[in-house]
Tab-separated table of N, CA and C in Angstrom:
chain	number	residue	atom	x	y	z
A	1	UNK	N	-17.074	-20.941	13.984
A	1	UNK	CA	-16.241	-21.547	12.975
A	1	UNK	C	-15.666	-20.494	12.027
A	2	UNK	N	-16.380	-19.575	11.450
A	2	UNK	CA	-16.000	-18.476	10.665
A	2	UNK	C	-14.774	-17.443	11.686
A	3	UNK	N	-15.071	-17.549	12.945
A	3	UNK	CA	-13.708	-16.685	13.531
A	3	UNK	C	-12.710	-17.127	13.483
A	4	UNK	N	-12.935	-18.933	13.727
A	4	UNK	CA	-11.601	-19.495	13.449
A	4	UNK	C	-10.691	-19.109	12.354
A	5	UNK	N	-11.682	-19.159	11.565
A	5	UNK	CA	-11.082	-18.999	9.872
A	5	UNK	C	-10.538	-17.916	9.313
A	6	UNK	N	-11.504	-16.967	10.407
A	6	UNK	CA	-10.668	-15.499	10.352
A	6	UNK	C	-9.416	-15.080	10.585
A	7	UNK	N	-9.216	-15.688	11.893
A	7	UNK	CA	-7.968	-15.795	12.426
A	7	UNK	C	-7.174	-16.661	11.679
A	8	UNK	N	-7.288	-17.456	10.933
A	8	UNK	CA	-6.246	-18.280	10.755
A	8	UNK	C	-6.047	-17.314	9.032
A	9	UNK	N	-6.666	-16.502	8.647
A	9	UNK	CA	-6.788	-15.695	7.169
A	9	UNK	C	-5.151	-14.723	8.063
A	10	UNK	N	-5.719	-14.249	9.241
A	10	UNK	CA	-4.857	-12.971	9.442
A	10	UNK	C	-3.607	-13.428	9.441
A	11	UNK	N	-3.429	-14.727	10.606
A	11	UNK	CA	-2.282	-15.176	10.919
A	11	UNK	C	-1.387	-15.320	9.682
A	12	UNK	N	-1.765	-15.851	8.369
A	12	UNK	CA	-1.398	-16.089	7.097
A	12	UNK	C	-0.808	-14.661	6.636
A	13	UNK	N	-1.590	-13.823	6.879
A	13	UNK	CA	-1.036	-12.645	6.399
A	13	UNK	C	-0.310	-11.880	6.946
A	14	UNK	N	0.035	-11.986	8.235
A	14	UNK	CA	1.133	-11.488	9.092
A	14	UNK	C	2.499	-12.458	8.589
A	15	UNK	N	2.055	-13.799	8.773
A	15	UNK	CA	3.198	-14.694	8.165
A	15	UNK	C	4.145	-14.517	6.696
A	16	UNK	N	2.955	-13.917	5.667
A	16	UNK	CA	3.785	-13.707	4.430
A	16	UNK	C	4.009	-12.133	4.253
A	17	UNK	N	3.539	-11.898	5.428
A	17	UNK	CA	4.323	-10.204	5.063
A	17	UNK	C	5.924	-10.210	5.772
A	18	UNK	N	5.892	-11.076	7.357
A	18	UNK	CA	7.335	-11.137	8.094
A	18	UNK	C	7.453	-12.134	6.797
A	19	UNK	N	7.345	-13.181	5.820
A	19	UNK	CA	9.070	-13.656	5.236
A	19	UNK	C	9.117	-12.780	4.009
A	20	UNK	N	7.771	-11.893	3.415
A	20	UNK	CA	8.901	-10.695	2.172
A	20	UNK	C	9.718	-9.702	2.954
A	21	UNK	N	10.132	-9.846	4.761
A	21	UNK	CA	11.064	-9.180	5.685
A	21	UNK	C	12.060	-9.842	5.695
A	22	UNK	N	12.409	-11.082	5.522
A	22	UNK	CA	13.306	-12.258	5.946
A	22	UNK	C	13.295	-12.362	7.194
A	23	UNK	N	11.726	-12.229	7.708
A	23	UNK	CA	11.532	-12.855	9.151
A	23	UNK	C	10.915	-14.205	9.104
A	24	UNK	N	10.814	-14.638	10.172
A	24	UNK	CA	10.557	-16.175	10.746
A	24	UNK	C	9.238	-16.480	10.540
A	25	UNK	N	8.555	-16.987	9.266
A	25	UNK	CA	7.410	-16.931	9.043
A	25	UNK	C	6.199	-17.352	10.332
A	26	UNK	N	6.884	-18.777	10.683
A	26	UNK	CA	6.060	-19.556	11.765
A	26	UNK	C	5.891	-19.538	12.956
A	27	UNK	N	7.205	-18.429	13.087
A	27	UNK	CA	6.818	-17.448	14.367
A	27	UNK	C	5.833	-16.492	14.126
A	28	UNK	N	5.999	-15.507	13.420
A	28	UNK	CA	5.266	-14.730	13.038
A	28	UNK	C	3.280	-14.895	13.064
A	29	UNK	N	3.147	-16.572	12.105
A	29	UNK	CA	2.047	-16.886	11.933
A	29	UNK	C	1.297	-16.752	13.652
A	30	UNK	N	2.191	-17.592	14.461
A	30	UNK	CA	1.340	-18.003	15.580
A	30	UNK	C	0.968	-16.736	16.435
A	31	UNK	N	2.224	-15.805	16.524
A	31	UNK	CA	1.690	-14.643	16.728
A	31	UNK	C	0.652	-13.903	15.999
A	32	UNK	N	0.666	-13.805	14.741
A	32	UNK	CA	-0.411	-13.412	14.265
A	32	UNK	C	-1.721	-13.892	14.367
A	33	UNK	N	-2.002	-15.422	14.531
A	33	UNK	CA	-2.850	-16.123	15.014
A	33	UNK	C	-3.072	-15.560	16.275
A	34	UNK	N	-2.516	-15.512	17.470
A	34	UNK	CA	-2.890	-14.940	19.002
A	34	UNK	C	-3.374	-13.856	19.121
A	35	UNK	N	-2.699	-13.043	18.245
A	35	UNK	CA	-2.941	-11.811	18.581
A	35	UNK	C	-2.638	-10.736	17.060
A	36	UNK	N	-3.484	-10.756	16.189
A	36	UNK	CA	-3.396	-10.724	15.387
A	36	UNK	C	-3.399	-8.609	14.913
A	37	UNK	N	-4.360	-8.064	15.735
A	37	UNK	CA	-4.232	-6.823	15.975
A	37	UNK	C	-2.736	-5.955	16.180
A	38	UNK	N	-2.126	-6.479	17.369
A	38	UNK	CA	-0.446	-6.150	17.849
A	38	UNK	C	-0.011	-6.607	16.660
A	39	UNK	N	0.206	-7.951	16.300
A	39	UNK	CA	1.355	-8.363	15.034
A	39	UNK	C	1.147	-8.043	13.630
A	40	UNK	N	0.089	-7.402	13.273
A	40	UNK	CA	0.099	-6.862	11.852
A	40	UNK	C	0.752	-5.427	11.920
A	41	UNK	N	0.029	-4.829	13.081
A	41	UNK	CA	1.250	-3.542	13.142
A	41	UNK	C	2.490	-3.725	12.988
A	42	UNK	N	3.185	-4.622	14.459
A	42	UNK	CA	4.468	-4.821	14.364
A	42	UNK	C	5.303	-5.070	13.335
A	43	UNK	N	4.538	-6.122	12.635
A	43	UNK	CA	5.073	-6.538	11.360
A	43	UNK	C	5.484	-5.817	10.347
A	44	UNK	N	4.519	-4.751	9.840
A	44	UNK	CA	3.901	-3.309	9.059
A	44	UNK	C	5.437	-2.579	9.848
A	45	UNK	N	5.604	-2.213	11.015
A	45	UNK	CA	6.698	-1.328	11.239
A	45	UNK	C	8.311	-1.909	11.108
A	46	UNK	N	8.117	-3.464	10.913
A	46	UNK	CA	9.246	-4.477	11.235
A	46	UNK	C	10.285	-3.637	9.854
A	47	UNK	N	11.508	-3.495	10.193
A	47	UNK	CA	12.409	-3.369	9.204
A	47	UNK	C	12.996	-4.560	8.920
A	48	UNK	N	13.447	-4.833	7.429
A	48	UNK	CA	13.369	-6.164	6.787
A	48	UNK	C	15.182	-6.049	7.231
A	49	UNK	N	15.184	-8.104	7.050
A	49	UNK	CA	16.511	-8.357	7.843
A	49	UNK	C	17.462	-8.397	7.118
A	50	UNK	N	18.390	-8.627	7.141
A	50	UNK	CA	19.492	-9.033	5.947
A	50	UNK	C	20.651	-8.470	6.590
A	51	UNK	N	21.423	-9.391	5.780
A	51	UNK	CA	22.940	-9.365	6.383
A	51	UNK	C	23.593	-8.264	5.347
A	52	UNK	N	23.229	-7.874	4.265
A	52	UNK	CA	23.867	-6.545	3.841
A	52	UNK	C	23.738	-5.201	4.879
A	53	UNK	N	25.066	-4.442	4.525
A	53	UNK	CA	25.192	-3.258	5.698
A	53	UNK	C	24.644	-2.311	5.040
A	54	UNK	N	24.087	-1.042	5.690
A	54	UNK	CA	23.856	-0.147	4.990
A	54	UNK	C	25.255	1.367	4.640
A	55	UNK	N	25.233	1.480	3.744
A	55	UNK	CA	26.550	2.685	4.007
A	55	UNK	C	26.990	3.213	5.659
A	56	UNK	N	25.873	4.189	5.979
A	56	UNK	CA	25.625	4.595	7.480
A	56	UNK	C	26.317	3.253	8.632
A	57	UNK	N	26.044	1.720	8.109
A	57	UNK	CA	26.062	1.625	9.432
A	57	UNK	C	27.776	1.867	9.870
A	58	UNK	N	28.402	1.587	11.085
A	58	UNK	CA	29.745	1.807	11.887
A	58	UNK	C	30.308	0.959	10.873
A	59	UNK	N	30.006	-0.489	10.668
A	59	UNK	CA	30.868	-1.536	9.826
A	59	UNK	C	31.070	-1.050	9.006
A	60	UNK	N	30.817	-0.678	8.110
A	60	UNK	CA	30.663	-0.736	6.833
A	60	UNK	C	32.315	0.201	6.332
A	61	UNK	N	32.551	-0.187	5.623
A	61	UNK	CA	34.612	0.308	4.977
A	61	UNK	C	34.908	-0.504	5.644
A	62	UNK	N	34.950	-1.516	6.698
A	62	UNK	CA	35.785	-1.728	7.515
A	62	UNK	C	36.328	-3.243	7.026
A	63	UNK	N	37.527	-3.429	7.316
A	63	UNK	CA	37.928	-5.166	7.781
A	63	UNK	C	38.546	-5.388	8.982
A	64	UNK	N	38.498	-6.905	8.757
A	64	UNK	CA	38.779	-7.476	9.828
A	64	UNK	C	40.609	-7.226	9.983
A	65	UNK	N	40.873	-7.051	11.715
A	65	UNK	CA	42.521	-7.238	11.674
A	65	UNK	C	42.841	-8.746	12.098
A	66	UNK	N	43.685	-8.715	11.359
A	66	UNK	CA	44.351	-10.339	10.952
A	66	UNK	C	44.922	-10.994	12.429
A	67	UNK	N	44.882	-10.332	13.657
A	67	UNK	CA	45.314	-10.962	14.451
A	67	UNK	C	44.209	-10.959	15.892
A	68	UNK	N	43.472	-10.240	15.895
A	68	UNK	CA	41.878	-10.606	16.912
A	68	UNK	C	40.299	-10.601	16.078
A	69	UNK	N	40.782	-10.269	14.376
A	69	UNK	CA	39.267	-10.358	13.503
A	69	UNK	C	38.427	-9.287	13.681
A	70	UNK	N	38.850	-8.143	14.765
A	70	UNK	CA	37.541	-7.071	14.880
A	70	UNK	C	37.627	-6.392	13.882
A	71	UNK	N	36.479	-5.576	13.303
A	71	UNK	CA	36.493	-4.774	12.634
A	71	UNK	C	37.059	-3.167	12.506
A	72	UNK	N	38.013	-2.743	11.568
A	72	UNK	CA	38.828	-2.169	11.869
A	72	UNK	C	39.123	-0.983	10.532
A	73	UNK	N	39.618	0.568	10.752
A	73	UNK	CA	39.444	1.054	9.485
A	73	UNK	C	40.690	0.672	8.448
A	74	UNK	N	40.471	0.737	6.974
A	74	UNK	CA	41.682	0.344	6.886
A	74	UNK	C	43.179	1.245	6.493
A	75	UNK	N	43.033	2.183	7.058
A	75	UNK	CA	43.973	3.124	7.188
A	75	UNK	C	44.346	3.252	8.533
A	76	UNK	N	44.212	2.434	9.118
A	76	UNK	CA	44.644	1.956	10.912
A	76	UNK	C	45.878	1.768	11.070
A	77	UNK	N	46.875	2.072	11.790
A	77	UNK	CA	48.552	1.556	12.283
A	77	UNK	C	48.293	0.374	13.303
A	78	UNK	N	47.673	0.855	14.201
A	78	UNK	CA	47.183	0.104	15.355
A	78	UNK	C	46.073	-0.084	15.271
A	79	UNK	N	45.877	-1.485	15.771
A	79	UNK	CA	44.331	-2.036	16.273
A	79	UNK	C	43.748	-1.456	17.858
A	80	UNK	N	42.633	-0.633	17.649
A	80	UNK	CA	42.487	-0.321	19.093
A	80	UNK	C	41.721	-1.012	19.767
A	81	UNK	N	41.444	-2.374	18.900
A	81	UNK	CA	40.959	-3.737	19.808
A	81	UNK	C	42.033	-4.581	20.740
A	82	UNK	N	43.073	-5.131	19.558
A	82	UNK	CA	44.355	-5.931	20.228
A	82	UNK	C	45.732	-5.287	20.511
A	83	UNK	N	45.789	-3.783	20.286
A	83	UNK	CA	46.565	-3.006	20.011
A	83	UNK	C	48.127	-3.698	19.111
A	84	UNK	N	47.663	-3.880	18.084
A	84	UNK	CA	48.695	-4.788	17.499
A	84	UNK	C	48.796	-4.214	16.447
A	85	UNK	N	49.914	-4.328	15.692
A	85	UNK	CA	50.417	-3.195	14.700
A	85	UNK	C	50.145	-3.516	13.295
A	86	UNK	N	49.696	-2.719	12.743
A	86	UNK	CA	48.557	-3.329	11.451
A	86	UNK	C	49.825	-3.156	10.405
A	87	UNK	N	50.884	-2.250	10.753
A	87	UNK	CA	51.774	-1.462	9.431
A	87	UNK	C	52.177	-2.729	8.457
A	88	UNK	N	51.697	-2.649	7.363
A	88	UNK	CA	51.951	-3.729	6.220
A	88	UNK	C	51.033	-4.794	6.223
A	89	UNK	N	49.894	-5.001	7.019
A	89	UNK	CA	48.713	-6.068	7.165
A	89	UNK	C	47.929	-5.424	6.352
A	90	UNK	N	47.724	-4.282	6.756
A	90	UNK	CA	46.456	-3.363	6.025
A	90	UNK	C	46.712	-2.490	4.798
A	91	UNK	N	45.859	-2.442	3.696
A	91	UNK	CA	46.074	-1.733	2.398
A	91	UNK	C	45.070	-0.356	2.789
A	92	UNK	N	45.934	0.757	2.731
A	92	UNK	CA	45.010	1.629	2.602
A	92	UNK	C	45.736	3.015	3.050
């Protein structure tokens, strides 16, 4: 009975460490429950989620071109997605 309880202590704590990640708590839990050794690491190495970019990443300066939406620099003439002519769409 006390292992149960153990396990269900860890699973808890794998769970509230993935959502201060903005991961999937109740995924997380059951994994942590199964296998609780693997998912506290994983978790511990997990980089937290979020939809902000970081400077570094490729996106980031970029917008969308107004006629296929890819992301695009904005000092572009041409889109080298739709090859479509940005001159006067884009500020920059």
């Amino acid at each position: 009975m006390e292992l149960i309880f153990f396990w269900l202590i860890l699973g808890i704590v794998v769970a509230l460490i993935a959502k201060s990640k903005g991961r999937n708590p109740g995924l997380w839990f059951l994994y942590g429950f199964l296998i609780w050794p693997v998912a506290l690491v994983h978790v511990l190495l997990a980089s937290r989620t979020g939809d902000e970019q970081s400077p570094d990443s490729p996106a980031a300066g970029r917008v969308p071109c107004p006629f296929c939406a890819e992301l695009v620099k904005p000092q572009a003439r041409v889109c080298p997605h739709c090859r479509r002519d940005l001159t006067g769409f884009l500020s920059g």
